PDB file of C-alpha atoms and ligand atoms in Angstrom:
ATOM      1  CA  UNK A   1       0.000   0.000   0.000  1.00  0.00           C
ATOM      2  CA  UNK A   2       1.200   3.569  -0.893  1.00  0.00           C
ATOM      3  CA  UNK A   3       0.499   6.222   1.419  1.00  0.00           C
ATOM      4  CA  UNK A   4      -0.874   9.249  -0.262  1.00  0.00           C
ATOM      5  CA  UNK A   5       0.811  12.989   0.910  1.00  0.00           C
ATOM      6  CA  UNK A   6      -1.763  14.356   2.822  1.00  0.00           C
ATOM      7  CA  UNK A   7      -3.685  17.294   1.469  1.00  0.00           C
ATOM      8  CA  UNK A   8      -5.366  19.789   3.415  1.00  0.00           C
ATOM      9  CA  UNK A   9      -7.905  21.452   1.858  1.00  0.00           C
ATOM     10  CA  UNK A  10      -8.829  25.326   1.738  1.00  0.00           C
ATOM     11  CA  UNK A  11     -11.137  26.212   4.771  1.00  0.00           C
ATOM     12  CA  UNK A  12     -14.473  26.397   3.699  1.00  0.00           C
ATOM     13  CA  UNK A  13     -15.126  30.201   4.624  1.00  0.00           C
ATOM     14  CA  UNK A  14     -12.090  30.960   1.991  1.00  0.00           C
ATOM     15  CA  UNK A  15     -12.631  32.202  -1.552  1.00  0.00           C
ATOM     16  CA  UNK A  16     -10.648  30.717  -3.706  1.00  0.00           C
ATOM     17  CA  UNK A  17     -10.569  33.311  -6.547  1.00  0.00           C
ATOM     18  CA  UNK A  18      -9.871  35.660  -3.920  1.00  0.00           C
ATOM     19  CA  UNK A  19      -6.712  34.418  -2.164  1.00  0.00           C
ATOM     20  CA  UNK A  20      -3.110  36.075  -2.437  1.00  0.00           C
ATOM     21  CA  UNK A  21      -1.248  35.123  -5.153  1.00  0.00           C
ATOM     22  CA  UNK A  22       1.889  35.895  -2.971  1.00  0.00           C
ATOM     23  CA  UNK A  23       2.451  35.787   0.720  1.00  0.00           C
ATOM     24  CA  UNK A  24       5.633  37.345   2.391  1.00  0.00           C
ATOM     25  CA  UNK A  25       6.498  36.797   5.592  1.00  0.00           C
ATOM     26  CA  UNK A  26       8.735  38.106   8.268  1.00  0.00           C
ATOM     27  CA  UNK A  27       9.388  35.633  10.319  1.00  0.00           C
ATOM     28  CA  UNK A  28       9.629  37.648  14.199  1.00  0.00           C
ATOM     29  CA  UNK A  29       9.748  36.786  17.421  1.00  0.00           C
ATOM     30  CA  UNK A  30      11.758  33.367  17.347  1.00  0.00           C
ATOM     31  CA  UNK A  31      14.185  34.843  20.104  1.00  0.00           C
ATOM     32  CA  UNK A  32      11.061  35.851  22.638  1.00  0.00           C
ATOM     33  CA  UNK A  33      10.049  32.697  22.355  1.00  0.00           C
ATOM     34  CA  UNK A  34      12.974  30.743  23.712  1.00  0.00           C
ATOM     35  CA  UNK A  35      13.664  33.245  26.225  1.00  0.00           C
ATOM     36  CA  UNK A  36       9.688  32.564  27.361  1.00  0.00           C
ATOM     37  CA  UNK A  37      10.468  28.654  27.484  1.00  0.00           C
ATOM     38  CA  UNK A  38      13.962  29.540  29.066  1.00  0.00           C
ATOM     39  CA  UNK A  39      15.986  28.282  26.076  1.00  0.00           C
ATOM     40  CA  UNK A  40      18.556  29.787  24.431  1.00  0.00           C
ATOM     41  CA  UNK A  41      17.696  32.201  21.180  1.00  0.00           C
ATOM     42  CA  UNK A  42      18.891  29.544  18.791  1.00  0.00           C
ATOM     43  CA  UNK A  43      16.183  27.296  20.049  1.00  0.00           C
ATOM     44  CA  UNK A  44      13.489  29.558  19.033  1.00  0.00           C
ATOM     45  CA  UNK A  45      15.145  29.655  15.201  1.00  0.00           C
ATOM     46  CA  UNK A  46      15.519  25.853  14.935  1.00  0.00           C
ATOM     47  CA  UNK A  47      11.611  25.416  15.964  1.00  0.00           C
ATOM     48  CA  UNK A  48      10.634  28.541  13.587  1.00  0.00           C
ATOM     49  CA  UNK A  49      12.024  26.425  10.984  1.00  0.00           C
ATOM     50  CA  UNK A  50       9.741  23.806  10.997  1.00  0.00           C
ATOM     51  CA  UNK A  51       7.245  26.549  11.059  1.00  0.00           C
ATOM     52  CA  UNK A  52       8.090  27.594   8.100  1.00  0.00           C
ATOM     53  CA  UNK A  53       8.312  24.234   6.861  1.00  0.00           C
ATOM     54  CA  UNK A  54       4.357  23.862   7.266  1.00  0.00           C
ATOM     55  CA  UNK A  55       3.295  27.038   6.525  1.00  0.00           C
ATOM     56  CA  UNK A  56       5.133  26.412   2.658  1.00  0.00           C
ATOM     57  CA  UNK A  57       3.282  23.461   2.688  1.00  0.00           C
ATOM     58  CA  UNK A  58       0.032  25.078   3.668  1.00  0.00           C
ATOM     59  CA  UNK A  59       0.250  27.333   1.033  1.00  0.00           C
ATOM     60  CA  UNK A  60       1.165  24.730  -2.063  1.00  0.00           C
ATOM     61  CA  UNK A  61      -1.943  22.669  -0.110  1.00  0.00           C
ATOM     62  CA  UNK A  62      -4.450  25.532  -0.635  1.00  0.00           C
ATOM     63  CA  UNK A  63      -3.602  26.933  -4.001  1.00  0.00           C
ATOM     64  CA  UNK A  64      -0.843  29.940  -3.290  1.00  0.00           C
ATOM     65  CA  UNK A  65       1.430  30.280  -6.021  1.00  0.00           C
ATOM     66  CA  UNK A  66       4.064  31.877  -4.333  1.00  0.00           C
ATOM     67  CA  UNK A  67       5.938  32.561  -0.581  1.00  0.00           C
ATOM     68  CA  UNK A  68       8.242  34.844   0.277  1.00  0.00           C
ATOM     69  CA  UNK A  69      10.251  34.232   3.848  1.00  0.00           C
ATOM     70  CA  UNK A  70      12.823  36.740   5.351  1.00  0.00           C
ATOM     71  CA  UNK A  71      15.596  34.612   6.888  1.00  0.00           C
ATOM     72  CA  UNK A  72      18.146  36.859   7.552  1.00  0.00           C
ATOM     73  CA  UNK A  73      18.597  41.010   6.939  1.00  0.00           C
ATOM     74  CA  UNK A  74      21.465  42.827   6.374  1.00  0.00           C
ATOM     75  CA  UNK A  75      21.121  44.325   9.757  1.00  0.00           C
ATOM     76  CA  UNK A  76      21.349  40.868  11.658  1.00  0.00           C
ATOM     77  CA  UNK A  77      24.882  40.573  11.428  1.00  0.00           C
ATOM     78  CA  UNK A  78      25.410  43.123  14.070  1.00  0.00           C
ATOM     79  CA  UNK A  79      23.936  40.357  16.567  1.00  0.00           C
ATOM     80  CA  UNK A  80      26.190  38.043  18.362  1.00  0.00           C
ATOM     81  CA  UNK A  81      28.701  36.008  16.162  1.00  0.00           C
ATOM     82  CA  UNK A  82      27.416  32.617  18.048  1.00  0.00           C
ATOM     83  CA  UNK A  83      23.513  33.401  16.679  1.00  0.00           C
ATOM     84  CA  UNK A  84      24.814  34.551  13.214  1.00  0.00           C
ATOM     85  CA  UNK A  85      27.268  31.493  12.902  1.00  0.00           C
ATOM     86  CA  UNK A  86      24.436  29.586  14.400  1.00  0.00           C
ATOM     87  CA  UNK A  87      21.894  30.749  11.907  1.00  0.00           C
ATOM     88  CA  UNK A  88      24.452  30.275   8.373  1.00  0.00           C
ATOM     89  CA  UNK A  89      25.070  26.532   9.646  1.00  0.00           C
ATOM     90  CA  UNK A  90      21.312  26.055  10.217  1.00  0.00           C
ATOM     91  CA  UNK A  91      20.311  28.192   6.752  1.00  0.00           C
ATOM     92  CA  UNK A  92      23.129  25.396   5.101  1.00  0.00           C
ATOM     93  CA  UNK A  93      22.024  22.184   6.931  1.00  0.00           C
ATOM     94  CA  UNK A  94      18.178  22.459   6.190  1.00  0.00           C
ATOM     95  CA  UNK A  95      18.787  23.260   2.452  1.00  0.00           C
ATOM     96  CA  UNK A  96      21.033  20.156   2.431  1.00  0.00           C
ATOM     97  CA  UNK A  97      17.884  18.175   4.026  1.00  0.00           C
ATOM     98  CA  UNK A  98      15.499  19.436   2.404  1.00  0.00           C
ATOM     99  CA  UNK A  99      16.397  19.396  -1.219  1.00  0.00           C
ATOM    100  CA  UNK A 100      15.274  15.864  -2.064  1.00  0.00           C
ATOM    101  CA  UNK A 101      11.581  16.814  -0.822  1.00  0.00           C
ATOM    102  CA  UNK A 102      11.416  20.128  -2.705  1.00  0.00           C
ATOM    103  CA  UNK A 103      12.353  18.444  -5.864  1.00  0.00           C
ATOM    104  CA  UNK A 104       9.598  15.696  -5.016  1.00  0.00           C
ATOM    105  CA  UNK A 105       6.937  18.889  -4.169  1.00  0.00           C
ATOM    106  CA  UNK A 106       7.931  20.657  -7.435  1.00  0.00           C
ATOM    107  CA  UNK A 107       8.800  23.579  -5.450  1.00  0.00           C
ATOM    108  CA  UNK A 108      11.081  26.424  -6.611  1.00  0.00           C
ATOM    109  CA  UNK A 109      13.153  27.610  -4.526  1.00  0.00           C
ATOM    110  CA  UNK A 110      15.102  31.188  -4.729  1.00  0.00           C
ATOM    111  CA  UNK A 111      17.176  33.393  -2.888  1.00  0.00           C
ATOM    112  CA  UNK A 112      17.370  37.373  -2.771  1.00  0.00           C
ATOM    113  CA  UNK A 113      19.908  39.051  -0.843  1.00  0.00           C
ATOM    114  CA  UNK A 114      23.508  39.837  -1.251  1.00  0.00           C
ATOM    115  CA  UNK A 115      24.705  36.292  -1.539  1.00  0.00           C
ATOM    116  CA  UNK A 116      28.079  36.888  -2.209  1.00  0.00           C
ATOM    117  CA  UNK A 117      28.707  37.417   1.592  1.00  0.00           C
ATOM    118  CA  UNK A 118      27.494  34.503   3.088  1.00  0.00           C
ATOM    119  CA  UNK A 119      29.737  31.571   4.034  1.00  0.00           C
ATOM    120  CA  UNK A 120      31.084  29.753   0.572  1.00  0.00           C
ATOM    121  CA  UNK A 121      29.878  26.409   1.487  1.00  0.00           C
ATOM    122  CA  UNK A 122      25.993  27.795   2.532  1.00  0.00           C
ATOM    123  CA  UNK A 123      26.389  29.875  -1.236  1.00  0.00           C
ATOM    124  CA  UNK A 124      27.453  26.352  -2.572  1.00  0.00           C
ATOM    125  CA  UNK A 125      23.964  24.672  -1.355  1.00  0.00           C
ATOM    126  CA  UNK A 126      21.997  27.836  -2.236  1.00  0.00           C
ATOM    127  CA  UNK A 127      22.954  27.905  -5.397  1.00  0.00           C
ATOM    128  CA  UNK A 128      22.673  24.017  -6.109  1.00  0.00           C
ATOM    129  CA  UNK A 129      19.218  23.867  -4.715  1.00  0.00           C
ATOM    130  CA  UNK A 130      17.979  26.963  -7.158  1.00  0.00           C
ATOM    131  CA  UNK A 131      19.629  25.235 -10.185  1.00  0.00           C
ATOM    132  CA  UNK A 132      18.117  21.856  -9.151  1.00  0.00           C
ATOM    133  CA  UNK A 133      14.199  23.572  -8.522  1.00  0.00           C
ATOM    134  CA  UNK A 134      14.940  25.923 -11.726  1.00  0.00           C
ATOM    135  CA  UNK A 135      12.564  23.964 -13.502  1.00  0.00           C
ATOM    136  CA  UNK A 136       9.790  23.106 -11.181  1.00  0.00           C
ATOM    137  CA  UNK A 137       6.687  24.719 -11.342  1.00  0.00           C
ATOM    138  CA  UNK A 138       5.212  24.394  -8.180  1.00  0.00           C
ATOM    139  CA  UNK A 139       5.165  26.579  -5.767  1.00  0.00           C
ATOM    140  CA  UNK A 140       7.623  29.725  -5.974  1.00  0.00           C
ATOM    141  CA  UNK A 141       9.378  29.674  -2.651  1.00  0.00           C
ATOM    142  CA  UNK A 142      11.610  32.659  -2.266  1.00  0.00           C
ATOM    143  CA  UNK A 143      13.686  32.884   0.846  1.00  0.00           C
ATOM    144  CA  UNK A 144      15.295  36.604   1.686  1.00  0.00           C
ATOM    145  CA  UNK A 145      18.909  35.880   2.839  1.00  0.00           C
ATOM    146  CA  UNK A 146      21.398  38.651   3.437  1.00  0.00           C
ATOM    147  CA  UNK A 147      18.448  41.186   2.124  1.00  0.00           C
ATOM    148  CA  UNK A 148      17.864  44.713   2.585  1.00  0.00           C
ATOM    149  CA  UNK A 149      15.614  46.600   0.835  1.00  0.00           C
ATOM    150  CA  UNK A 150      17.721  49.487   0.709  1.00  0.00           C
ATOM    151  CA  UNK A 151      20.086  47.440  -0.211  1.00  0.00           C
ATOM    152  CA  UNK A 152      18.780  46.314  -3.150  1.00  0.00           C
ATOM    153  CA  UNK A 153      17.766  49.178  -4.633  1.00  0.00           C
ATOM    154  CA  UNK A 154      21.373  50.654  -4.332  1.00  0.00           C
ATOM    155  CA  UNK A 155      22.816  47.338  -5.878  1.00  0.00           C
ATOM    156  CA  UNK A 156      19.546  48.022  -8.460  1.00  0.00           C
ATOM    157  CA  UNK A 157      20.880  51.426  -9.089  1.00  0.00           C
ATOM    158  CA  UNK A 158      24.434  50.885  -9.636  1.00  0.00           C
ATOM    159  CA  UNK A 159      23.972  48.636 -12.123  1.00  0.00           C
ATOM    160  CA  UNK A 160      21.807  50.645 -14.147  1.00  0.00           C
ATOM    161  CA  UNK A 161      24.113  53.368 -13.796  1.00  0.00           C
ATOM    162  CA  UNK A 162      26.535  51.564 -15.333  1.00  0.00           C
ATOM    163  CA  UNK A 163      24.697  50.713 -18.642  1.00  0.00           C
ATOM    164  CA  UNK A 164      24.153  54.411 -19.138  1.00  0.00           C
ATOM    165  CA  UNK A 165      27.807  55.003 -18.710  1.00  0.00           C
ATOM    166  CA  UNK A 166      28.751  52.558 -21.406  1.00  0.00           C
ATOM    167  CA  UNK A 167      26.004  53.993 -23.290  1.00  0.00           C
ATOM    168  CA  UNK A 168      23.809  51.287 -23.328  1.00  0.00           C
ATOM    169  CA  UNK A 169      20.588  52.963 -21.873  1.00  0.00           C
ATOM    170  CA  UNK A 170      19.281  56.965 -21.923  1.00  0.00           C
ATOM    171  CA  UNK A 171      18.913  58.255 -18.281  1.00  0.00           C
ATOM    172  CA  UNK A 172      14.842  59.015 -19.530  1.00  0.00           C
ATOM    173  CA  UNK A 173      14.569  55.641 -20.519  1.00  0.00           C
ATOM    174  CA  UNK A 174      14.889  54.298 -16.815  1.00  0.00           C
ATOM    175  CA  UNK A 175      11.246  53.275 -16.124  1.00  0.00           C
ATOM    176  CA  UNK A 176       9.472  51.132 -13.174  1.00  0.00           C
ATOM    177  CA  UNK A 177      10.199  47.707 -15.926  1.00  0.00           C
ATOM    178  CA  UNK A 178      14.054  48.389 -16.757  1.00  0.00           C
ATOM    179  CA  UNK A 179      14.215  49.387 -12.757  1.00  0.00           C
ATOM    180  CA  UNK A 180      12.623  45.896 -11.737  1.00  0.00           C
ATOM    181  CA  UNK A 181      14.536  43.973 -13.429  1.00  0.00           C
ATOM    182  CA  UNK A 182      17.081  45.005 -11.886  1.00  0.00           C
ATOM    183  CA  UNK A 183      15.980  43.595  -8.428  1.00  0.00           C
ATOM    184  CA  UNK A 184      16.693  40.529  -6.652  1.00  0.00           C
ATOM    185  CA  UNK A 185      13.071  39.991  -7.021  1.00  0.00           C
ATOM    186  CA  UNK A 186      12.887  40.214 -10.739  1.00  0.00           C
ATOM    187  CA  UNK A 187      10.175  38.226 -12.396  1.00  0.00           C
ATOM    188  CA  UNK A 188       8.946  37.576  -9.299  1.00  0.00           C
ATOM    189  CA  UNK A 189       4.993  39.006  -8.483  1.00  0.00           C
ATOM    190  CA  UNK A 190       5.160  41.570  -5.925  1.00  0.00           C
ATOM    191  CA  UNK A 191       3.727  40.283  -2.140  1.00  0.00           C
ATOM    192  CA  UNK A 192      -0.249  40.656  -2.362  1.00  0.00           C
ATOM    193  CA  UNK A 193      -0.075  40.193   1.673  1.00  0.00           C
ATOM    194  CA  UNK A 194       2.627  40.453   4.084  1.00  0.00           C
ATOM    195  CA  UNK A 195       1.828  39.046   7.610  1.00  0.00           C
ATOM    196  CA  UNK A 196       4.676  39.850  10.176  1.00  0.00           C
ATOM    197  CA  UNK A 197       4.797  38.000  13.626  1.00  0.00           C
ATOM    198  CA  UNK A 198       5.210  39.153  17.339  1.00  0.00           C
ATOM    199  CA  UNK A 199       3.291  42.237  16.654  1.00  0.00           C
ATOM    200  CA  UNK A 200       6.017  44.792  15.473  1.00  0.00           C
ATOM    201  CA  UNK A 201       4.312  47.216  13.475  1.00  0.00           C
ATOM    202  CA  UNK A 202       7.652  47.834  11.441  1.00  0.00           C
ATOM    203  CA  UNK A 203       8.888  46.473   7.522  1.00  0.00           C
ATOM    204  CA  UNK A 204      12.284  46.229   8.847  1.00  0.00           C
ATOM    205  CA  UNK A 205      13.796  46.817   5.443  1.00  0.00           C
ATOM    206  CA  UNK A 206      11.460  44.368   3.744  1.00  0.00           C
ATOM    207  CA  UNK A 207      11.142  44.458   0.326  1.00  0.00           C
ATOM    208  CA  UNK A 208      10.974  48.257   0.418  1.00  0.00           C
ATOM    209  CA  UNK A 209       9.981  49.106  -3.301  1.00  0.00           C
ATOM    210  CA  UNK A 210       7.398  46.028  -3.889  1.00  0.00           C
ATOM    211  CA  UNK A 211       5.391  46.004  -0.871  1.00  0.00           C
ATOM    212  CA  UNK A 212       3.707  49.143  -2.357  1.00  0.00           C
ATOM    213  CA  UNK A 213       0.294  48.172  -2.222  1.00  0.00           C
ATOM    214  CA  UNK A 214       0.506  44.708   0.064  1.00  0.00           C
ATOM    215  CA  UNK A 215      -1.399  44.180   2.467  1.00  0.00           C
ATOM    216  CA  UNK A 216      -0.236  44.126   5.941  1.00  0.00           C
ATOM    217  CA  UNK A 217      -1.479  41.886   8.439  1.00  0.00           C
ATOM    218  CA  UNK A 218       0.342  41.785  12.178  1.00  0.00           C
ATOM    219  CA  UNK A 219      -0.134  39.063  14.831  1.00  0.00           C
ATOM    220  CA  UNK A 220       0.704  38.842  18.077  1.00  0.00           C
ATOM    221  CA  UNK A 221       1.755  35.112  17.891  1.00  0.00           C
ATOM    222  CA  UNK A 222       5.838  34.717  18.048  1.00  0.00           C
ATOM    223  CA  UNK A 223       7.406  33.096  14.750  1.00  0.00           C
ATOM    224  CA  UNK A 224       7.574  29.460  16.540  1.00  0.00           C
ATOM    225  CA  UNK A 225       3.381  29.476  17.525  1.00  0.00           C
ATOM    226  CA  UNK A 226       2.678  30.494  14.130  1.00  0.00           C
ATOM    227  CA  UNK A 227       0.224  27.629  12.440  1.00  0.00           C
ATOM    228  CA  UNK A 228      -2.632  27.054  10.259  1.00  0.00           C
ATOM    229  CA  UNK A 229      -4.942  28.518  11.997  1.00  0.00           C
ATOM    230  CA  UNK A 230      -2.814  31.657  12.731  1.00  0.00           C
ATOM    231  CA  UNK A 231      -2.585  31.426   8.852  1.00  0.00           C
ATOM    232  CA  UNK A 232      -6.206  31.141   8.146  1.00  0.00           C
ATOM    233  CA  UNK A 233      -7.165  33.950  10.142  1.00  0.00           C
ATOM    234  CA  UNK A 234      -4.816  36.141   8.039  1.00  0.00           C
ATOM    235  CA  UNK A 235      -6.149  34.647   4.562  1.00  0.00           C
ATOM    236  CA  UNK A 236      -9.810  35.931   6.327  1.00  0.00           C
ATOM    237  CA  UNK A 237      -8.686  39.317   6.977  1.00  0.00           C
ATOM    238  CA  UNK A 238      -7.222  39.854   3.981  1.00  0.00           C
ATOM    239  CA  UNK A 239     -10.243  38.819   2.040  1.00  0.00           C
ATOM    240  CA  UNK A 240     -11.990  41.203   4.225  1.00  0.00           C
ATOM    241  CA  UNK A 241      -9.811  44.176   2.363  1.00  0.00           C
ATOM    242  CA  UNK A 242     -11.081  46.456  -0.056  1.00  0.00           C
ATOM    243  CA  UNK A 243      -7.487  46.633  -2.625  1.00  0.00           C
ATOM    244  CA  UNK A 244      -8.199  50.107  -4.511  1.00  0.00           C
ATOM    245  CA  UNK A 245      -4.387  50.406  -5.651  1.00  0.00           C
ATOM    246  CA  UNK A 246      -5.024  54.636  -5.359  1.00  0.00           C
ATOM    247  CA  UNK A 247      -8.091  54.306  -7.121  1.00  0.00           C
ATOM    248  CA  UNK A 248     -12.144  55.059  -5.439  1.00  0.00           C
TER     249      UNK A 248
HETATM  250  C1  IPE B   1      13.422  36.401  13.810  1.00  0.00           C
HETATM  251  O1  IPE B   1      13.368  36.236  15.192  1.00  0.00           O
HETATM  252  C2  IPE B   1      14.518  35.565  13.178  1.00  0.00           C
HETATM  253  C3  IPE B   1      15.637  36.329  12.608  1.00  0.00           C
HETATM  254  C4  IPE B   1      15.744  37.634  12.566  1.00  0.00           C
HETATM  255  C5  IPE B   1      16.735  35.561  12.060  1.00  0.00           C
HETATM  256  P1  IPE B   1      14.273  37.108  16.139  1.00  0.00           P
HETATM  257  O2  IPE B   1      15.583  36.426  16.316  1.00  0.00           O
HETATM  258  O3  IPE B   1      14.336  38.502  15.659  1.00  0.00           O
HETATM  259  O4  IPE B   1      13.470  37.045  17.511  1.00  0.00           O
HETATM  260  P2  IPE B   1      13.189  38.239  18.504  1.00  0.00           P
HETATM  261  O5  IPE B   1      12.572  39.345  17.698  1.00  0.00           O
HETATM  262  O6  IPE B   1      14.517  38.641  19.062  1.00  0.00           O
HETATM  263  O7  IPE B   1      12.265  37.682  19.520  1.00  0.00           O
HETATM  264  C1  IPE B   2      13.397  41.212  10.770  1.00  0.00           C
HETATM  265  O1  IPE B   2      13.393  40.907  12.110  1.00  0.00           O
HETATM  266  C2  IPE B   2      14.378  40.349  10.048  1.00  0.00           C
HETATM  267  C3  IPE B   2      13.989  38.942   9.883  1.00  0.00           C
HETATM  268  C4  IPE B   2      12.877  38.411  10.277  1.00  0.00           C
HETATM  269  C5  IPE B   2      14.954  38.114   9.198  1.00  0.00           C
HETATM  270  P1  IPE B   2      14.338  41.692  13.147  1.00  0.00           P
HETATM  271  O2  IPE B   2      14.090  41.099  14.473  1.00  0.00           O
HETATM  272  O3  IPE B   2      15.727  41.704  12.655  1.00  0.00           O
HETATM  273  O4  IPE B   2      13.761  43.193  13.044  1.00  0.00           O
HETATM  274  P2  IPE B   2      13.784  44.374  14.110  1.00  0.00           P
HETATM  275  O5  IPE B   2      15.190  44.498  14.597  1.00  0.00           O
HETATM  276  O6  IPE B   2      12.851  43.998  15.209  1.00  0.00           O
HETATM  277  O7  IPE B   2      13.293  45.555  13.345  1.00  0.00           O
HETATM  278 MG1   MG B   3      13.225  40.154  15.942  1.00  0.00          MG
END
């Protein structure tokens, strides 16, 4: 006997046609919530992981096309070097385990960031997991790794700059299509609803230029109690929202 996947559907009270295309998540609180069950910070990170773990799965379960996580910001490496080193190995040990089960999902996994300063061997797995998912249609799982949205847009900018020095594009030409591609986040859809945890009412330097017109939703919950029904609740507010984009 095989045993199917299981398959959770889409709460009833949950329009379909009316979902988020793309969630984005920042992922807070992980460090509370050790220091509540009087573990050390790194406890609360290895626990949100499996969080994470469920909530991707929730998502490819009830039709979202696409997740966006923030793992790590540019800021974070001013914490202590045992929680950052802590964090790289973890980041570099679940890609490792996880691959084979992404590939069998048809997720595709990406990373956005400045890559080029993490630890070689964690840019070895990152980039051997995106080449191996490149082709998977799934699920677009996009995991923000050494990412700051000011960040971006400088690295964005520089490299525009450039083609107009060589000549290659007119400064007037420069337009919200040329700029976007130009992101870490190109070709990606930008977040329909963000949902941060432990009830900061901050982006944190989140995917400044695309969260536009997202939808924010905040919860109390730390990153580690985060579940489906935290999840649901969100999908319910947000199809609550009236999305006028500027418009009446
Ligand atoms: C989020 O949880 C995880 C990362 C930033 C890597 P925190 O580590 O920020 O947890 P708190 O906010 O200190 O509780
Ligand atoms: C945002 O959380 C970054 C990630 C979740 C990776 P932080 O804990 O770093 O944000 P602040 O310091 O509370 O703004
Ligand atoms: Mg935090």
């Amino acid at each position: 006997m095989t045993v199917k996947p299981i398959v959770l559907q889409l709460p009833l009270d949950l329009e379909k046609e009316k979902l988020p295309r793309h969630v984005a998540v920042i992922m807070d609180g992980n460090g509370r919530w050790a220091k509540k069950q009087g573990l050390p910070r790194i406890m609360g990170h290895k626990r949100g992981v499996d969080v994470l773990k469920d909530l991707l799965r929730c998502c490819r379960d009830w039709g979202i096309q696409a997740l966006t996580a923030y793992a790590f910001s540019t800021e974070n490496w001013g914490r202590p070097l045992e929680e950052v080193e802590f964090l790289m190995t973890l980041f570099e040990r679940v890609l490792r385990k996880e691959l084979q089960e992404m590939l069998a999902e048809n997720v595709q996994i990406r990373f956005v960031g400045d890559l080029e300063a993490l630890p070689r061997s964690l840019q070895s797995e990152i980039e051997r997991s995106m080449a191996e998912t490149r082709s998977n249609r799934g699920i677009r799982f996009t995991v923000a790794t050494n990412y700051g949205g000011r960040q971006e847009i400088l690295h964005a900018c520089r490299a525009i700059a450039q083609q107009v020095q060589q000549g290659l594009l007119q400064p007037e030409e420069i337009d919200k299509e040329i700029f976007e591609r130009h992101l870490y986040t190109a070709g990606i859809s930008d977040p329909d609803l963000l949902i941060r945890t432990s009830g900061e009412m901050r982006i944190s330097n989140f995917l400044l230029w695309q969260m536009a017109y997202a939808e924010i939703y905040i919860t109390e919950s730390l990153w580690p109690d985060f579940n489906r029904t935290e999840f649901h609740r969100a999908l319910a507010a947000y199809q609550q929202r009236e999305r006028r984009f500027g418009k009446v």
